[in-house]
Amino acid sequence: MKRKALIAVITGTLMVGGGAATAVAVAGGDGGKDEDRIVRESSVQLTHHDRDDADDRNERDDRDDSGRDDRDDRNDRDDDRLPAGVKVSAADAIAKALAERSGTAVSADLDDEDGKVAWDIEVIDGKRDVYTVIVDPGTGKVLGVHRDADDDDDFDDVKAELAAAKGASVDAVGAAKAAAAKGAVTSLDLDTHRSGATWDVETVNGAQERDWNVSLDTAKVTPDRDDDHRDDDSDDTDDDSDD
């Protein structure tokens, strides 16, 4: 559940991991750098091959709008392959984000804007304020932090996420590490809309993208049932076409 908003920012400098990094403190209002502009400061750029894969995936998404949840709307990258230059794992990016903005990490996405790629980490602090931390996937540098604009529609979601995370044995870093056994993690989200919360994770392994559920209690990784149903439907379609 990503809460995107245009915000005003005040730029400053701080030390991250022993080196200088540009940080972004946030105030409400219009103007300043938005999240997309921060992403464009990343050191990782999509290649022509990456762009072609993304275009192919977007066309498939247009033909099959499953409406599972808002993760597909959040994850702009929609790519079947991990872009070249991505060296920072989801788990490490989340850890970087939490070192910059303390709180509870509830999502991570490998996002893109105008061909640049960056980790987009959502963190909820003790005051229930929601922050997005942008991490360079090539260097691990924190590119920016912004506080998402308050939205009454999101308040119940924030409470539900914090309640689920508070009672969990497996946090976002642990879930990302567990799912990494299946492939490179490109998206992670704390799903509280099902009977019993779970970490929903997307991975890529070569050209294959899969969806997984990671238990908040045991870190057990199981295939996402909705993903399996889509695969079955695809197989049926292929069989019909052969006839």
PDB file of C-alpha atoms in Angstrom:
ATOM      1  CA  MET A   1       0.000   0.000   0.000  1.00  0.00           C
ATOM      2  CA  LYS A   2       1.889   2.978  -1.253  1.00  0.00           C
ATOM      3  CA  ARG A   3       0.684   6.475  -0.529  1.00  0.00           C
ATOM      4  CA  LYS A   4       2.178   8.704  -3.246  1.00  0.00           C
ATOM      5  CA  ALA A   5       1.887  12.463  -2.878  1.00  0.00           C
ATOM      6  CA  LEU A   6       3.557  15.624  -4.106  1.00  0.00           C
ATOM      7  CA  ILE A   7       5.299  17.319  -1.211  1.00  0.00           C
ATOM      8  CA  ALA A   8       7.580  20.221  -0.405  1.00  0.00           C
ATOM      9  CA  VAL A   9      11.102  19.382   0.676  1.00  0.00           C
ATOM     10  CA  ILE A  10      14.032  20.977   2.426  1.00  0.00           C
ATOM     11  CA  THR A  11      17.348  19.578   1.267  1.00  0.00           C
ATOM     12  CA  GLY A  12      20.196  18.966   3.711  1.00  0.00           C
ATOM     13  CA  THR A  13      23.327  16.851   4.051  1.00  0.00           C
ATOM     14  CA  LEU A  14      24.072  14.070   6.499  1.00  0.00           C
ATOM     15  CA  MET A  15      26.392  11.104   6.853  1.00  0.00           C
ATOM     16  CA  VAL A  16      25.115   7.712   5.739  1.00  0.00           C
ATOM     17  CA  GLY A  17      27.306   4.623   5.986  1.00  0.00           C
ATOM     18  CA  GLY A  18      30.398   6.756   6.465  1.00  0.00           C
ATOM     19  CA  GLY A  19      29.794   8.869   3.351  1.00  0.00           C
ATOM     20  CA  ALA A  20      27.950  12.033   2.460  1.00  0.00           C
ATOM     21  CA  ALA A  21      24.418  11.621   1.198  1.00  0.00           C
ATOM     22  CA  THR A  22      21.700  14.033   0.205  1.00  0.00           C
ATOM     23  CA  ALA A  23      18.764  13.796   2.588  1.00  0.00           C
ATOM     24  CA  VAL A  24      15.368  15.309   2.207  1.00  0.00           C
ATOM     25  CA  ALA A  25      13.402  16.638   5.144  1.00  0.00           C
ATOM     26  CA  VAL A  26       9.782  17.237   4.375  1.00  0.00           C
ATOM     27  CA  ALA A  27       7.063  19.769   4.917  1.00  0.00           C
ATOM     28  CA  GLY A  28       3.505  19.760   3.623  1.00  0.00           C
ATOM     29  CA  GLY A  29       2.416  21.754   0.622  1.00  0.00           C
ATOM     30  CA  ASP A  30       3.121  21.908  -3.088  1.00  0.00           C
ATOM     31  CA  GLY A  31       6.366  22.287  -5.010  1.00  0.00           C
ATOM     32  CA  GLY A  32       9.883  21.033  -4.347  1.00  0.00           C
ATOM     33  CA  LYS A  33      11.118  17.583  -5.262  1.00  0.00           C
ATOM     34  CA  ASP A  34       8.546  14.848  -5.603  1.00  0.00           C
ATOM     35  CA  GLU A  35       9.289  11.159  -5.345  1.00  0.00           C
ATOM     36  CA  ASP A  36       9.662  10.666  -9.102  1.00  0.00           C
ATOM     37  CA  ARG A  37      12.325  13.368  -9.317  1.00  0.00           C
ATOM     38  CA  ILE A  38      14.242  11.735  -6.469  1.00  0.00           C
ATOM     39  CA  VAL A  39      14.142   8.368  -8.260  1.00  0.00           C
ATOM     40  CA  ARG A  40      15.696  10.001 -11.323  1.00  0.00           C
ATOM     41  CA  GLU A  41      18.813  10.733  -9.249  1.00  0.00           C
ATOM     42  CA  SER A  42      19.588   7.003  -9.024  1.00  0.00           C
ATOM     43  CA  SER A  43      22.807   5.608 -10.468  1.00  0.00           C
ATOM     44  CA  VAL A  44      20.985   2.658 -12.073  1.00  0.00           C
ATOM     45  CA  GLN A  45      19.455   3.134 -15.488  1.00  0.00           C
ATOM     46  CA  LEU A  46      17.296   0.736 -17.475  1.00  0.00           C
ATOM     47  CA  THR A  47      18.970  -0.646 -20.582  1.00  0.00           C
ATOM     48  CA  HIS A  48      17.134  -0.910 -23.897  1.00  0.00           C
ATOM     49  CA  HIS A  49      16.604  -4.607 -23.130  1.00  0.00           C
ATOM     50  CA  ASP A  50      15.118  -3.749 -19.732  1.00  0.00           C
ATOM     51  CA  ARG A  51      12.775  -1.234 -21.361  1.00  0.00           C
ATOM     52  CA  ASP A  52      11.588  -3.800 -23.919  1.00  0.00           C
ATOM     53  CA  ASP A  53      10.842  -6.304 -21.140  1.00  0.00           C
ATOM     54  CA  ALA A  54       8.934  -3.634 -19.228  1.00  0.00           C
ATOM     55  CA  ASP A  55       6.870  -2.724 -22.299  1.00  0.00           C
ATOM     56  CA  ASP A  56       6.005  -6.389 -22.903  1.00  0.00           C
ATOM     57  CA  ARG A  57       4.943  -6.827 -19.275  1.00  0.00           C
ATOM     58  CA  ASN A  58       2.831  -3.671 -19.311  1.00  0.00           C
ATOM     59  CA  GLU A  59       0.980  -4.947 -22.389  1.00  0.00           C
ATOM     60  CA  ARG A  60       0.226  -8.220 -20.583  1.00  0.00           C
ATOM     61  CA  ASP A  61      -0.992  -6.312 -17.544  1.00  0.00           C
ATOM     62  CA  ASP A  62      -3.353  -4.275 -19.756  1.00  0.00           C
ATOM     63  CA  ARG A  63      -4.857  -7.479 -21.135  1.00  0.00           C
ATOM     64  CA  ASP A  64      -5.190  -9.141 -17.712  1.00  0.00           C
ATOM     65  CA  ASP A  65      -6.232  -6.671 -15.027  1.00  0.00           C
ATOM     66  CA  SER A  66      -6.745  -9.031 -12.100  1.00  0.00           C
ATOM     67  CA  GLY A  67      -7.423  -6.239  -9.592  1.00  0.00           C
ATOM     68  CA  ARG A  68      -5.708  -8.200  -6.813  1.00  0.00           C
ATOM     69  CA  ASP A  69      -4.626  -5.110  -4.892  1.00  0.00           C
ATOM     70  CA  ASP A  70      -2.826  -1.807  -5.335  1.00  0.00           C
ATOM     71  CA  ARG A  71       0.664  -3.314  -5.504  1.00  0.00           C
ATOM     72  CA  ASP A  72       0.555  -3.398  -9.327  1.00  0.00           C
ATOM     73  CA  ASP A  73      -0.347   0.296  -9.338  1.00  0.00           C
ATOM     74  CA  ARG A  74       2.579   1.066  -7.025  1.00  0.00           C
ATOM     75  CA  ASN A  75       5.220  -0.909  -8.806  1.00  0.00           C
ATOM     76  CA  ASP A  76       5.895   1.135 -11.923  1.00  0.00           C
ATOM     77  CA  ARG A  77       8.797  -1.048 -13.009  1.00  0.00           C
ATOM     78  CA  ASP A  78       6.709  -4.100 -14.044  1.00  0.00           C
ATOM     79  CA  ASP A  79       9.779  -5.858 -15.438  1.00  0.00           C
ATOM     80  CA  ASP A  80      10.427  -9.596 -15.799  1.00  0.00           C
ATOM     81  CA  ARG A  81      14.190  -9.229 -15.356  1.00  0.00           C
ATOM     82  CA  LEU A  82      16.295  -7.570 -12.701  1.00  0.00           C
ATOM     83  CA  PRO A  83      17.809  -4.434 -14.271  1.00  0.00           C
ATOM     84  CA  ALA A  84      21.559  -4.461 -14.756  1.00  0.00           C
ATOM     85  CA  GLY A  85      23.349  -2.464 -12.091  1.00  0.00           C
ATOM     86  CA  VAL A  86      21.070  -3.440  -9.203  1.00  0.00           C
ATOM     87  CA  LYS A  87      23.514  -4.545  -6.487  1.00  0.00           C
ATOM     88  CA  VAL A  88      21.579  -3.697  -3.319  1.00  0.00           C
ATOM     89  CA  SER A  89      19.097  -6.386  -2.286  1.00  0.00           C
ATOM     90  CA  ALA A  90      15.623  -5.643  -0.962  1.00  0.00           C
ATOM     91  CA  ALA A  91      16.702  -6.673   2.541  1.00  0.00           C
ATOM     92  CA  ASP A  92      19.722  -4.357   2.467  1.00  0.00           C
ATOM     93  CA  ALA A  93      17.671  -1.480   1.022  1.00  0.00           C
ATOM     94  CA  ILE A  94      15.108  -1.848   3.817  1.00  0.00           C
ATOM     95  CA  ALA A  95      17.880  -1.877   6.413  1.00  0.00           C
ATOM     96  CA  LYS A  96      19.331   1.307   4.879  1.00  0.00           C
ATOM     97  CA  ALA A  97      15.933   2.955   4.980  1.00  0.00           C
ATOM     98  CA  LEU A  98      15.360   2.053   8.632  1.00  0.00           C
ATOM     99  CA  ALA A  99      18.795   3.383   9.560  1.00  0.00           C
ATOM    100  CA  GLU A 100      17.751   6.688   7.995  1.00  0.00           C
ATOM    101  CA  ARG A 101      14.147   6.813   9.260  1.00  0.00           C
ATOM    102  CA  SER A 102      13.345   4.665  12.291  1.00  0.00           C
ATOM    103  CA  GLY A 103       9.996   2.930  12.388  1.00  0.00           C
ATOM    104  CA  THR A 104       8.284  -0.087  10.844  1.00  0.00           C
ATOM    105  CA  ALA A 105       8.965  -0.922   7.205  1.00  0.00           C
ATOM    106  CA  VAL A 106       5.779  -2.136   5.511  1.00  0.00           C
ATOM    107  CA  SER A 107       6.691  -2.184   1.819  1.00  0.00           C
ATOM    108  CA  ALA A 108       9.584  -2.101  -0.627  1.00  0.00           C
ATOM    109  CA  ASP A 109       9.427  -1.685  -4.386  1.00  0.00           C
ATOM    110  CA  LEU A 110      12.006  -1.467  -7.132  1.00  0.00           C
ATOM    111  CA  ASP A 111      10.513   1.570  -8.831  1.00  0.00           C
ATOM    112  CA  ASP A 112      11.444   3.427 -12.015  1.00  0.00           C
ATOM    113  CA  GLU A 113      10.990   6.880 -13.419  1.00  0.00           C
ATOM    114  CA  ASP A 114      12.198   7.999 -16.850  1.00  0.00           C
ATOM    115  CA  GLY A 115      14.490   4.996 -17.097  1.00  0.00           C
ATOM    116  CA  LYS A 116      16.102   5.357 -13.663  1.00  0.00           C
ATOM    117  CA  VAL A 117      15.585   2.664 -11.000  1.00  0.00           C
ATOM    118  CA  ALA A 118      15.491   3.041  -7.205  1.00  0.00           C
ATOM    119  CA  TRP A 119      14.272   1.242  -4.122  1.00  0.00           C
ATOM    120  CA  ASP A 120      11.120   2.818  -2.712  1.00  0.00           C
ATOM    121  CA  ILE A 121      10.744   1.866   0.983  1.00  0.00           C
ATOM    122  CA  GLU A 122       7.671   2.793   3.026  1.00  0.00           C
ATOM    123  CA  VAL A 123       8.194   3.291   6.760  1.00  0.00           C
ATOM    124  CA  ILE A 124       5.631   4.107   9.469  1.00  0.00           C
ATOM    125  CA  ASP A 125       7.040   5.793  12.574  1.00  0.00           C
ATOM    126  CA  GLY A 126       5.840   5.751  16.183  1.00  0.00           C
ATOM    127  CA  LYS A 127       3.502   8.688  15.535  1.00  0.00           C
ATOM    128  CA  ARG A 128       1.839   6.785  12.681  1.00  0.00           C
ATOM    129  CA  ASP A 129       3.360   9.156  10.156  1.00  0.00           C
ATOM    130  CA  VAL A 130       4.216   7.498   6.838  1.00  0.00           C
ATOM    131  CA  TYR A 131       7.553   8.148   5.141  1.00  0.00           C
ATOM    132  CA  THR A 132       8.974   7.016   1.830  1.00  0.00           C
ATOM    133  CA  VAL A 133      12.721   6.452   1.757  1.00  0.00           C
ATOM    134  CA  ILE A 134      14.392   6.287  -1.669  1.00  0.00           C
ATOM    135  CA  VAL A 135      17.533   4.126  -1.830  1.00  0.00           C
ATOM    136  CA  ASP A 136      19.935   3.871  -4.769  1.00  0.00           C
ATOM    137  CA  PRO A 137      19.981   0.165  -5.797  1.00  0.00           C
ATOM    138  CA  GLY A 138      23.486   0.463  -7.187  1.00  0.00           C
ATOM    139  CA  THR A 139      25.241   2.134  -4.270  1.00  0.00           C
ATOM    140  CA  GLY A 140      22.929   1.838  -1.255  1.00  0.00           C
ATOM    141  CA  LYS A 141      22.930   5.616  -0.877  1.00  0.00           C
ATOM    142  CA  VAL A 142      19.790   7.207   0.564  1.00  0.00           C
ATOM    143  CA  LEU A 143      18.659   9.583  -2.169  1.00  0.00           C
ATOM    144  CA  GLY A 144      15.803  11.159  -0.273  1.00  0.00           C
ATOM    145  CA  VAL A 145      13.158  10.859   2.407  1.00  0.00           C
ATOM    146  CA  HIS A 146       9.727  12.376   2.316  1.00  0.00           C
ATOM    147  CA  ARG A 147       6.704  12.320   4.561  1.00  0.00           C
ATOM    148  CA  ASP A 148       3.574  11.284   2.727  1.00  0.00           C
ATOM    149  CA  ALA A 149       0.663  13.681   2.912  1.00  0.00           C
ATOM    150  CA  ASP A 150      -1.965  12.794   5.508  1.00  0.00           C
ATOM    151  CA  ASP A 151      -4.974  10.988   4.083  1.00  0.00           C
ATOM    152  CA  ASP A 152      -7.906   9.979   6.258  1.00  0.00           C
ATOM    153  CA  ASP A 153      -8.612   7.037   3.942  1.00  0.00           C
ATOM    154  CA  ASP A 154      -5.201   5.571   4.798  1.00  0.00           C
ATOM    155  CA  PHE A 155      -5.504   5.857   8.585  1.00  0.00           C
ATOM    156  CA  ASP A 156      -7.209   2.497   9.102  1.00  0.00           C
ATOM    157  CA  ASP A 157      -4.663   0.817   6.835  1.00  0.00           C
ATOM    158  CA  VAL A 158      -1.800   2.291   8.849  1.00  0.00           C
ATOM    159  CA  LYS A 159      -3.316   1.060  12.114  1.00  0.00           C
ATOM    160  CA  ALA A 160      -3.849  -2.410  10.668  1.00  0.00           C
ATOM    161  CA  GLU A 161      -0.282  -2.608   9.357  1.00  0.00           C
ATOM    162  CA  LEU A 162       1.214  -1.493  12.659  1.00  0.00           C
ATOM    163  CA  ALA A 163      -0.938  -3.974  14.588  1.00  0.00           C
ATOM    164  CA  ALA A 164       0.103  -6.837  12.312  1.00  0.00           C
ATOM    165  CA  ALA A 165       3.783  -5.874  12.432  1.00  0.00           C
ATOM    166  CA  LYS A 166       3.763  -5.487  16.219  1.00  0.00           C
ATOM    167  CA  GLY A 167       2.718  -9.089  16.741  1.00  0.00           C
ATOM    168  CA  ALA A 168       4.944 -10.508  14.005  1.00  0.00           C
ATOM    169  CA  SER A 169       8.105 -12.526  14.472  1.00  0.00           C
ATOM    170  CA  VAL A 170       9.238 -11.781  10.913  1.00  0.00           C
ATOM    171  CA  ASP A 171       9.808  -8.163   9.897  1.00  0.00           C
ATOM    172  CA  ALA A 172      10.278  -6.766   6.395  1.00  0.00           C
ATOM    173  CA  VAL A 173      14.016  -7.500   6.367  1.00  0.00           C
ATOM    174  CA  GLY A 174      13.407 -11.089   7.488  1.00  0.00           C
ATOM    175  CA  ALA A 175      10.691 -11.589   4.889  1.00  0.00           C
ATOM    176  CA  ALA A 176      12.914 -10.238   2.117  1.00  0.00           C
ATOM    177  CA  LYS A 177      15.756 -12.534   3.156  1.00  0.00           C
ATOM    178  CA  ALA A 178      13.452 -15.560   3.277  1.00  0.00           C
ATOM    179  CA  ALA A 179      11.969 -14.872  -0.157  1.00  0.00           C
ATOM    180  CA  ALA A 180      15.431 -14.268  -1.651  1.00  0.00           C
ATOM    181  CA  ALA A 181      15.827 -18.053  -1.729  1.00  0.00           C
ATOM    182  CA  LYS A 182      13.290 -18.009  -4.584  1.00  0.00           C
ATOM    183  CA  GLY A 183      14.932 -15.247  -6.595  1.00  0.00           C
ATOM    184  CA  ALA A 184      15.759 -11.554  -6.478  1.00  0.00           C
ATOM    185  CA  VAL A 185      13.077  -9.707  -4.522  1.00  0.00           C
ATOM    186  CA  THR A 186      11.622  -6.771  -6.474  1.00  0.00           C
ATOM    187  CA  SER A 187       8.546  -5.998  -4.375  1.00  0.00           C
ATOM    188  CA  LEU A 188       7.418  -6.643  -0.795  1.00  0.00           C
ATOM    189  CA  ASP A 189       4.206  -5.594   0.913  1.00  0.00           C
ATOM    190  CA  LEU A 190       2.554  -6.218   4.284  1.00  0.00           C
ATOM    191  CA  ASP A 191      -0.899  -7.475   3.312  1.00  0.00           C
ATOM    192  CA  THR A 192      -3.508  -7.088   6.055  1.00  0.00           C
ATOM    193  CA  HIS A 193      -6.563  -7.568   3.862  1.00  0.00           C
ATOM    194  CA  ARG A 194      -6.670 -11.330   4.104  1.00  0.00           C
ATOM    195  CA  SER A 195      -7.596 -13.648   6.940  1.00  0.00           C
ATOM    196  CA  GLY A 196      -4.317 -13.398   8.795  1.00  0.00           C
ATOM    197  CA  ALA A 197      -1.711 -10.921   7.640  1.00  0.00           C
ATOM    198  CA  THR A 198       1.143 -12.010   5.392  1.00  0.00           C
ATOM    199  CA  TRP A 199       4.113 -10.566   3.551  1.00  0.00           C
ATOM    200  CA  ASP A 200       3.372 -10.525  -0.178  1.00  0.00           C
ATOM    201  CA  VAL A 201       6.593 -10.722  -2.181  1.00  0.00           C
ATOM    202  CA  GLU A 202       7.480 -10.655  -5.871  1.00  0.00           C
ATOM    203  CA  THR A 203      10.705 -12.226  -7.119  1.00  0.00           C
ATOM    204  CA  VAL A 204      12.451 -12.590 -10.443  1.00  0.00           C
ATOM    205  CA  ASN A 205      14.685 -15.507 -11.324  1.00  0.00           C
ATOM    206  CA  GLY A 206      16.145 -15.052 -14.781  1.00  0.00           C
ATOM    207  CA  ALA A 207      13.124 -14.054 -16.872  1.00  0.00           C
ATOM    208  CA  GLN A 208      10.600 -15.699 -14.543  1.00  0.00           C
ATOM    209  CA  GLU A 209       8.565 -13.572 -12.152  1.00  0.00           C
ATOM    210  CA  ARG A 210       6.690 -15.198  -9.264  1.00  0.00           C
ATOM    211  CA  ASP A 211       4.540 -14.075  -6.347  1.00  0.00           C
ATOM    212  CA  TRP A 212       4.976 -15.502  -2.854  1.00  0.00           C
ATOM    213  CA  ASN A 213       3.517 -15.268   0.630  1.00  0.00           C
ATOM    214  CA  VAL A 214       5.905 -15.161   3.601  1.00  0.00           C
ATOM    215  CA  SER A 215       4.541 -16.040   7.030  1.00  0.00           C
ATOM    216  CA  LEU A 216       4.828 -13.329   9.684  1.00  0.00           C
ATOM    217  CA  ASP A 217       5.316 -16.057  12.284  1.00  0.00           C
ATOM    218  CA  THR A 218       7.656 -18.609  10.709  1.00  0.00           C
ATOM    219  CA  ALA A 219       9.136 -16.945   7.581  1.00  0.00           C
ATOM    220  CA  LYS A 220       7.851 -19.913   5.583  1.00  0.00           C
ATOM    221  CA  VAL A 221       7.634 -19.042   1.884  1.00  0.00           C
ATOM    222  CA  THR A 222       4.670 -20.407  -0.075  1.00  0.00           C
ATOM    223  CA  PRO A 223       3.433 -19.682  -3.602  1.00  0.00           C
ATOM    224  CA  ASP A 224       0.813 -16.974  -3.855  1.00  0.00           C
ATOM    225  CA  ARG A 225      -2.459 -18.725  -4.652  1.00  0.00           C
ATOM    226  CA  ASP A 226      -3.643 -15.923  -6.907  1.00  0.00           C
ATOM    227  CA  ASP A 227      -0.387 -16.233  -8.869  1.00  0.00           C
ATOM    228  CA  ASP A 228      -0.947 -19.990  -9.248  1.00  0.00           C
ATOM    229  CA  HIS A 229      -4.469 -19.359 -10.522  1.00  0.00           C
ATOM    230  CA  ARG A 230      -3.178 -16.948 -13.128  1.00  0.00           C
ATOM    231  CA  ASP A 231      -0.617 -19.512 -14.263  1.00  0.00           C
ATOM    232  CA  ASP A 232      -3.350 -22.160 -14.530  1.00  0.00           C
ATOM    233  CA  ASP A 233      -5.552 -19.803 -16.561  1.00  0.00           C
ATOM    234  CA  SER A 234      -2.613 -19.040 -18.839  1.00  0.00           C
ATOM    235  CA  ASP A 235      -1.957 -22.761 -19.350  1.00  0.00           C
ATOM    236  CA  ASP A 236      -5.624 -23.328 -20.214  1.00  0.00           C
ATOM    237  CA  THR A 237      -5.485 -20.505 -22.743  1.00  0.00           C
ATOM    238  CA  ASP A 238      -2.400 -22.002 -24.335  1.00  0.00           C
ATOM    239  CA  ASP A 239      -4.087 -25.409 -24.558  1.00  0.00           C
ATOM    240  CA  ASP A 240      -7.152 -23.881 -26.210  1.00  0.00           C
ATOM    241  CA  SER A 241      -5.019 -22.055 -28.730  1.00  0.00           C
ATOM    242  CA  ASP A 242      -3.301 -25.310 -29.677  1.00  0.00           C
ATOM    243  CA  ASP A 243      -6.668 -26.805 -30.500  1.00  0.00           C
TER     244      ASP A 243
END
